Coordinates of C-alpha atoms and ligand atoms in Angstrom, one line a residue:
M100 CA -72.9 62.3 -22.0
S101 CA -73.0 58.8 -22.9
G102 CA -70.8 56.2 -24.9
G103 CA -71.5 55.7 -28.1
S104 CA -73.2 57.2 -31.4
H105 CA -76.3 59.4 -31.2
F106 CA -79.1 56.9 -33.0
L107 CA -80.5 60.2 -35.7
Q108 CA -83.6 58.0 -37.3
I109 CA -86.1 61.5 -37.7
P110 CA -87.0 60.8 -41.3
G111 CA -84.6 62.8 -42.8
P112 CA -81.7 64.9 -42.4
T113 CA -80.6 61.1 -42.6
N114 CA -77.8 59.8 -41.2
V115 CA -74.5 60.3 -43.7
P116 CA -72.3 57.3 -44.7
D117 CA -68.6 58.0 -43.1
R118 CA -67.6 57.7 -47.0
V119 CA -69.8 60.3 -47.9
L120 CA -68.2 62.4 -44.7
R121 CA -64.7 61.8 -46.1
A122 CA -65.3 62.7 -50.2
I123 CA -66.8 66.2 -48.4
S124 CA -64.2 66.5 -46.9
Y125 CA -62.1 67.3 -50.3
P126 CA -60.4 70.2 -51.0
T127 CA -62.7 72.8 -52.7
I128 CA -61.6 73.5 -56.0
D129 CA -62.2 76.4 -58.4
H130 CA -65.9 76.4 -59.6
R131 CA -64.6 77.8 -63.1
G132 CA -61.7 75.6 -63.7
A133 CA -61.6 72.7 -65.9
E134 CA -60.6 70.3 -63.2
F135 CA -64.5 71.7 -61.8
A136 CA -66.6 70.6 -65.0
D137 CA -65.0 66.6 -64.0
L138 CA -66.7 66.8 -61.3
G139 CA -69.8 69.2 -62.4
R140 CA -71.1 66.2 -65.0
A141 CA -70.4 63.7 -62.8
A142 CA -73.0 64.9 -60.3
L143 CA -75.3 65.7 -63.0
D144 CA -75.2 62.5 -64.4
G145 CA -75.6 60.8 -61.3
L146 CA -78.3 62.5 -59.9
R147 CA -80.0 61.0 -63.8
S148 CA -79.4 57.7 -63.1
V149 CA -81.0 57.4 -59.9
V150 CA -84.1 59.7 -60.6
R151 CA -84.0 57.8 -63.9
T152 CA -83.8 60.1 -66.9
E153 CA -82.4 60.8 -69.8
G154 CA -83.2 64.5 -69.6
D155 CA -82.0 67.6 -68.0
V156 CA -81.6 68.0 -64.6
V157 CA -80.1 71.5 -62.3
L158 CA -79.1 71.6 -59.1
Y159 CA -79.3 74.3 -56.6
P160 CA -77.2 74.6 -53.7
A161 CA -80.7 75.4 -51.7
S162 CA -83.1 73.6 -49.7
G163 CA -85.8 71.6 -50.9
T164 CA -88.3 74.5 -50.6
G165 CA -86.6 76.1 -53.0
A166 CA -86.3 73.3 -55.6
W167 CA -90.5 73.4 -54.7
E168 CA -90.4 77.2 -56.3
A169 CA -88.5 77.1 -59.2
A170 CA -90.6 73.8 -60.2
L171 CA -93.0 76.2 -60.1
V172 CA -91.7 79.5 -61.4
N173 CA -89.9 77.8 -64.2
T174 CA -93.6 76.7 -65.8
L175 CA -96.3 78.8 -65.0
S176 CA -98.0 82.2 -65.3
P177 CA -99.4 84.3 -63.1
G178 CA -103.0 83.0 -62.6
D179 CA -102.1 79.9 -63.8
R180 CA -104.1 77.0 -62.2
V181 CA -102.5 74.3 -60.8
L182 CA -104.6 70.9 -58.8
M183 CA -102.6 70.2 -55.3
F184 CA -103.4 67.8 -52.9
E185 CA -103.9 68.0 -49.3
T186 CA -101.5 64.6 -48.5
G187 CA -100.4 66.2 -44.9
H188 CA -97.5 69.3 -43.6
F189 CA -96.3 69.6 -46.7
G190 CA -98.7 69.0 -49.3
T191 CA -100.1 71.9 -47.7
L192 CA -97.0 74.0 -47.6
W193 CA -96.4 73.2 -51.4
A194 CA -100.2 74.9 -52.2
G195 CA -98.6 77.5 -49.9
V196 CA -95.9 78.2 -52.1
A197 CA -98.0 78.6 -55.0
H198 CA -100.3 80.7 -53.9
D199 CA -98.1 83.5 -52.8
L200 CA -96.7 83.0 -56.1
G201 CA -99.5 84.3 -57.3
L202 CA -100.9 80.8 -58.8
E203 CA -104.8 79.8 -58.5
V204 CA -104.4 76.7 -56.5
T205 CA -106.9 74.4 -55.7
L206 CA -106.4 72.1 -52.9
V207 CA -107.9 68.8 -53.1
P208 CA -109.3 67.9 -49.2
G209 CA -107.2 64.9 -47.6
D210 CA -108.0 63.5 -44.2
W211 CA -103.8 63.3 -43.7
R212 CA -104.0 59.4 -44.2
S213 CA -104.2 58.4 -47.5
G214 CA -102.6 59.5 -50.7
P215 CA -104.1 61.6 -53.4
D216 CA -107.3 59.4 -55.0
P217 CA -106.4 59.0 -59.0
E218 CA -110.2 58.1 -59.2
E219 CA -110.7 61.9 -57.8
L220 CA -107.4 62.9 -60.5
E221 CA -109.3 61.7 -63.2
R222 CA -112.8 63.1 -61.9
R223 CA -111.6 66.4 -61.8
L224 CA -109.6 67.0 -64.7
R225 CA -112.1 65.3 -67.2
E226 CA -114.6 68.8 -65.7
D227 CA -112.0 70.8 -66.3
T228 CA -112.6 70.8 -70.5
E229 CA -111.2 74.0 -71.2
H230 CA -108.0 72.7 -69.9
L231 CA -107.4 75.6 -67.2
I232 CA -105.9 73.5 -64.6
K233 CA -101.6 74.3 -66.0
A234 CA -100.1 72.1 -63.7
V235 CA -100.7 68.7 -61.1
A236 CA -98.6 68.6 -58.5
I237 CA -98.3 65.8 -55.9
V238 CA -95.9 64.9 -53.7
H239 CA -94.7 61.0 -53.5
N240 CA -94.0 60.5 -50.1
E241 CA -95.4 62.2 -47.0
T242 CA -93.5 62.7 -44.5
S243 CA -95.5 64.2 -41.8
T244 CA -97.7 60.8 -42.5
G245 CA -96.1 58.2 -43.6
V246 CA -98.2 57.9 -46.8
T247 CA -96.6 57.0 -50.5
S248 CA -98.5 58.5 -53.1
R249 CA -99.6 55.6 -55.9
L250 CA -97.9 57.5 -58.6
P251 CA -98.4 55.0 -61.3
H252 CA -102.1 55.4 -60.7
L253 CA -101.9 58.8 -61.0
R254 CA -100.5 59.3 -63.9
A255 CA -102.6 56.3 -65.4
A256 CA -105.6 58.7 -64.1
M257 CA -103.9 61.9 -65.5
D258 CA -103.8 59.7 -69.6
R259 CA -107.0 58.7 -68.7
A260 CA -109.1 61.8 -69.0
H261 CA -106.8 63.4 -71.5
H262 CA -105.3 66.1 -69.5
P263 CA -101.9 68.5 -70.9
A264 CA -101.2 69.5 -67.4
L265 CA -98.0 69.2 -66.3
L266 CA -97.3 66.9 -63.8
L267 CA -94.8 68.2 -60.1
V268 CA -93.6 65.5 -58.3
D269 CA -91.9 66.0 -54.7
T270 CA -89.4 63.3 -54.0
I271 CA -87.7 65.3 -51.8
S272 CA -88.3 62.4 -49.0
S273 CA -88.7 59.2 -51.4
L274 CA -85.6 59.3 -54.0
G275 CA -83.0 57.2 -53.0
S276 CA -85.5 55.0 -51.2
V277 CA -88.3 54.3 -53.4
D278 CA -88.9 53.1 -56.8
Y279 CA -89.1 56.4 -58.9
R280 CA -88.7 56.8 -62.7
H281 CA -89.1 60.4 -63.9
D282 CA -88.9 59.1 -67.6
E283 CA -91.0 56.0 -67.9
W284 CA -93.7 57.4 -65.6
G285 CA -94.1 60.8 -67.7
V286 CA -93.4 63.2 -64.7
D287 CA -92.4 66.7 -66.4
V288 CA -90.7 67.7 -62.9
T289 CA -89.0 66.5 -60.0
V290 CA -88.2 68.3 -57.1
G291 CA -85.9 66.2 -54.7
C292 CA -83.0 66.9 -52.0
S293 CA -79.9 65.9 -50.6
Q294 CA -80.6 65.0 -47.2
K295 CA -82.5 62.1 -47.0
G296 CA -82.3 58.9 -49.4
L297 CA -79.9 60.9 -51.6
M298 CA -77.4 60.1 -47.4
L299 CA -76.2 64.1 -48.2
P300 CA -76.4 66.6 -45.6
P301 CA -79.0 69.2 -46.5
G302 CA -78.1 71.9 -49.0
L303 CA -78.5 70.7 -52.5
S304 CA -82.3 70.3 -54.3
F305 CA -82.8 69.7 -57.6
N306 CA -85.4 69.1 -60.3
A307 CA -84.8 67.2 -63.0
I308 CA -87.3 68.5 -65.9
S309 CA -89.1 66.7 -68.9
P310 CA -88.7 68.2 -72.1
K311 CA -92.4 69.1 -72.1
A312 CA -92.0 71.2 -69.0
R313 CA -88.5 72.7 -71.0
E314 CA -91.3 74.1 -73.4
A315 CA -93.4 75.6 -71.2
A316 CA -90.4 77.2 -70.0
H317 CA -90.4 79.5 -72.3
R318 CA -94.0 80.5 -72.3
A319 CA -94.2 81.3 -68.1
S320 CA -94.0 84.7 -67.9
L321 CA -93.4 83.9 -63.6
N322 CA -91.1 86.2 -62.6
R323 CA -88.0 84.3 -61.9
S324 CA -84.0 85.0 -61.6
Y325 CA -82.1 82.5 -59.3
W326 CA -84.2 79.7 -59.4
D327 CA -84.2 80.1 -63.3
W328 CA -83.0 76.9 -65.5
A329 CA -82.1 78.7 -68.7
P330 CA -78.8 80.1 -67.8
M331 CA -78.4 76.7 -65.2
L332 CA -79.3 74.1 -68.5
E333 CA -76.6 76.3 -70.4
A334 CA -73.6 76.3 -67.7
G335 CA -75.1 72.6 -67.4
T336 CA -73.7 71.6 -70.1
K337 CA -70.3 71.8 -69.6
G338 CA -70.3 70.3 -65.8
F339 CA -70.7 73.9 -64.7
F340 CA -73.2 76.8 -63.0
P341 CA -74.3 80.1 -63.5
Y342 CA -73.2 81.1 -59.9
T343 CA -71.1 79.3 -56.6
P344 CA -72.1 76.1 -56.1
A345 CA -72.1 73.8 -53.1
T346 CA -68.6 71.9 -54.8
N347 CA -67.9 69.8 -51.8
L348 CA -72.0 68.6 -51.6
L349 CA -71.1 68.0 -54.9
Y350 CA -68.3 65.4 -54.3
G351 CA -70.8 64.1 -51.9
L352 CA -73.5 63.2 -53.9
K353 CA -71.1 61.1 -56.3
E354 CA -70.1 58.9 -53.6
A355 CA -74.0 58.9 -52.7
V356 CA -75.0 57.7 -55.4
A357 CA -71.9 55.2 -56.5
M358 CA -73.5 53.3 -53.0
L359 CA -76.4 53.4 -54.4
H360 CA -75.1 52.2 -57.6
E361 CA -73.6 49.3 -55.9
E362 CA -76.6 48.0 -53.8
G363 CA -78.1 47.8 -56.4
L364 CA -81.5 50.7 -56.8
D365 CA -83.6 48.0 -56.6
S366 CA -82.1 45.9 -53.6
V367 CA -82.3 50.0 -51.7
Y368 CA -85.8 50.0 -52.5
A369 CA -85.9 46.2 -51.4
R370 CA -84.0 47.6 -47.6
H371 CA -86.1 50.0 -47.1
R372 CA -89.6 48.5 -47.3
R373 CA -88.1 45.3 -45.7
H374 CA -87.3 48.1 -42.6
A375 CA -90.5 49.6 -43.0
E376 CA -92.8 46.6 -42.5
A377 CA -90.8 45.2 -39.1
T378 CA -91.5 48.7 -37.9
R379 CA -94.9 48.1 -38.9
R380 CA -95.0 45.1 -37.2
A381 CA -93.0 46.7 -33.7
V382 CA -95.8 49.3 -34.1
G383 CA -98.9 46.5 -34.1
T384 CA -97.2 44.9 -31.2
W385 CA -97.3 47.9 -28.9
G386 CA -100.7 47.6 -30.2
F387 CA -100.7 51.4 -31.5
E388 CA -102.0 52.0 -34.6
T389 CA -100.4 53.4 -38.0
Q390 CA -101.3 57.5 -39.1
C391 CA -101.5 55.9 -42.5
R392 CA -104.6 54.1 -43.0
V393 CA -104.6 52.5 -46.4
P394 CA -102.0 49.1 -47.0
E395 CA -100.5 49.9 -50.0
E396 CA -99.3 53.4 -49.5
H397 CA -97.1 52.6 -46.4
S398 CA -94.3 54.7 -46.5
P399 CA -91.4 52.4 -47.1
V400 CA -89.4 55.6 -45.8
L401 CA -90.7 56.5 -42.1
T402 CA -93.9 55.3 -39.9
A403 CA -96.1 57.4 -37.8
V404 CA -97.4 56.0 -35.2
V405 CA -100.8 57.7 -33.1
M406 CA -100.0 58.1 -30.0
P407 CA -103.6 56.7 -27.0
D408 CA -106.0 59.1 -26.9
G409 CA -104.5 62.1 -24.1
Q410 CA -100.3 60.8 -24.7
D411 CA -98.1 63.1 -25.3
A412 CA -96.0 62.1 -28.7
D413 CA -93.3 64.8 -27.9
A414 CA -92.5 63.8 -24.1
L415 CA -92.3 60.5 -25.6
R416 CA -89.7 61.5 -28.0
A417 CA -88.1 63.9 -25.3
A418 CA -87.9 60.2 -22.6
I419 CA -86.4 58.5 -25.7
L420 CA -84.0 61.5 -26.2
S421 CA -83.1 61.4 -23.1
H422 CA -82.7 58.2 -22.0
F423 CA -81.4 56.6 -24.9
D424 CA -80.1 59.4 -27.2
I425 CA -81.7 58.7 -30.0
S426 CA -84.0 61.5 -32.0
L427 CA -86.8 60.6 -33.9
G428 CA -89.4 62.8 -35.7
A429 CA -92.3 65.4 -34.0
G430 CA -95.2 65.4 -35.5
L431 CA -95.4 68.2 -37.5
S432 CA -98.8 71.3 -37.9
R433 CA -102.3 69.4 -37.1
L434 CA -100.4 66.1 -36.3
S435 CA -97.7 68.0 -32.9
G436 CA -98.0 66.2 -30.2
R437 CA -100.4 63.6 -31.6
V438 CA -98.1 61.2 -33.5
F439 CA -94.1 60.5 -33.4
R440 CA -91.8 59.2 -36.9
I441 CA -89.9 57.1 -36.5
G442 CA -87.1 57.0 -40.0
H443 CA -86.3 54.6 -41.5
L444 CA -84.4 55.8 -44.5
G445 CA -81.0 56.6 -46.2
S446 CA -77.9 54.4 -44.9
L447 CA -79.6 52.3 -42.0
N448 CA -79.2 48.4 -41.5
D449 CA -81.1 46.3 -39.6
A450 CA -78.8 46.0 -36.3
A451 CA -79.5 50.2 -36.4
L452 CA -83.3 49.3 -37.1
L453 CA -83.6 47.3 -34.0
G454 CA -82.1 49.4 -32.1
T455 CA -84.3 52.0 -32.6
L456 CA -87.2 50.2 -32.1
A457 CA -85.8 48.6 -29.2
G458 CA -84.8 52.9 -27.7
V459 CA -88.9 53.3 -28.5
E460 CA -90.2 50.3 -26.7
A461 CA -88.1 50.8 -24.1
G462 CA -89.0 54.5 -23.8
L463 CA -92.6 53.5 -23.6
R464 CA -91.8 51.9 -20.8
V465 CA -89.9 54.4 -19.3
A466 CA -92.5 57.7 -20.1
G467 CA -94.9 55.0 -19.0
I468 CA -97.3 54.5 -22.1
S469 CA -99.6 51.3 -21.5
H470 CA -98.6 49.2 -24.6
R471 CA -98.3 45.7 -25.3
S472 CA -94.7 44.9 -24.8
G473 CA -93.0 41.9 -27.5
G474 CA -92.7 44.9 -30.5
V475 CA -88.9 44.5 -30.6
T476 CA -89.4 40.7 -31.1
A477 CA -91.7 40.7 -34.0
A478 CA -89.8 43.2 -35.4
L479 CA -86.2 40.5 -34.5
E480 CA -88.1 37.9 -36.0
Y481 CA -89.5 39.1 -39.4
L482 CA -85.9 40.7 -40.0
A483 CA -84.5 37.4 -39.3
D484 CA -86.6 35.5 -41.3
T485 CA -86.2 37.7 -43.8
A486 CA -82.2 38.4 -43.7
T487 CA -79.6 38.0 -46.3
P488 CA -75.9 37.7 -46.0
S489 CA -74.7 41.3 -47.1
Ligands
LIG545 N1 -91.7 68.2 -49.2 C1 -91.1 67.6 -48.4 C2 -91.8 66.1 -48.6 C3 -90.5 67.3 -47.2 O1 -90.0 65.9 -46.3 C4 -89.5 68.3 -46.7 C5 -88.8 68.5 -45.5 O2 -88.5 67.5 -45.1 C6 -89.7 69.7 -47.8 C7 -90.9 69.2 -48.9 C8 -89.1 70.9 -47.7 O3 -87.6 70.5 -47.4 P1 -86.7 71.5 -47.1 O4 -87.1 71.6 -45.3 O5 -85.1 71.1 -47.4 O6 -87.0 72.8 -47.4

């Protein structure tokens, strides 16, 4: 065991700030009692302020996968067509959930290096003259590849096609880190969870719901029970839940949202973009490629780094963990062993990012992987030149 703290630099779960940890440690209270209502309302209102919606939000004691399922079962009926995009591991998994639920999924093939193409979306919707497609589902930030979808462009494509499909968006690894506007961008269901930009431990996930999605829920006939919005919405108006909520995570959510607003959402997003740029400068200097190949789609949240041919990303990650006590994200499914992912989201400052990048550069040396040195210096110079006092 070495001294100091472990560096958890995977793209979620992220480091939980001390303030949030302290909030979570408050005593658990009666979730049917009067005191709870204030907490429940504050948690839901706080979430609304980050999702940027005036509308309904339901919060589940569940991981993000549950909120994926909730978005589908509340709005759709067996056999409904859903247009989804193979952006990477998570886009593909969500399509699998939809398929398992009995929906007819069209998965637009992708190269796992770019986001959905707005022109292709527009074309597919225009071709659907009978409006058989009931929903378009998009992963905002594809955590397996480090690609952020251009949501405003995708929304504009749907509007140009004058297509009435619902827009369902997974913000699981973007919310609280990347600019996001549920109401302004005309999103019908936002899917999110606690353990990434919201700086909480895993265990909470949610749906934000537009009036159009609520309307669709009245007609939707997929079976639902645990995920049913109706009892959640009814209890939620009074700050309560139909079943036992994750009370202590709600304390944490209230605190985390307060921290995001103290920094200012726009400043939080700018910090993430700046850390991503510093990371890419390091990666480029080392002589490696990023998995994302579209400059305007580089993720502010994580950078997936492609290993040189014949080198194993998992062996490198193991060397970095054992020598420098830093956890980095693994390549997922078809990218297994071929990329490693540097998470730079959530509670992170310049020093921690530089420490992480130094650990990666040192790890490349330990593992004997050919690279150019100077990546950390490139990141350091960029951070120093753009630094402002906190
Ligand atoms: N969607 C995205 C973009 C994710 O990054 C993840 C998990 O990392 C999920 C969905 C699945 O969420 P969970 O693992 O919390 O069920």
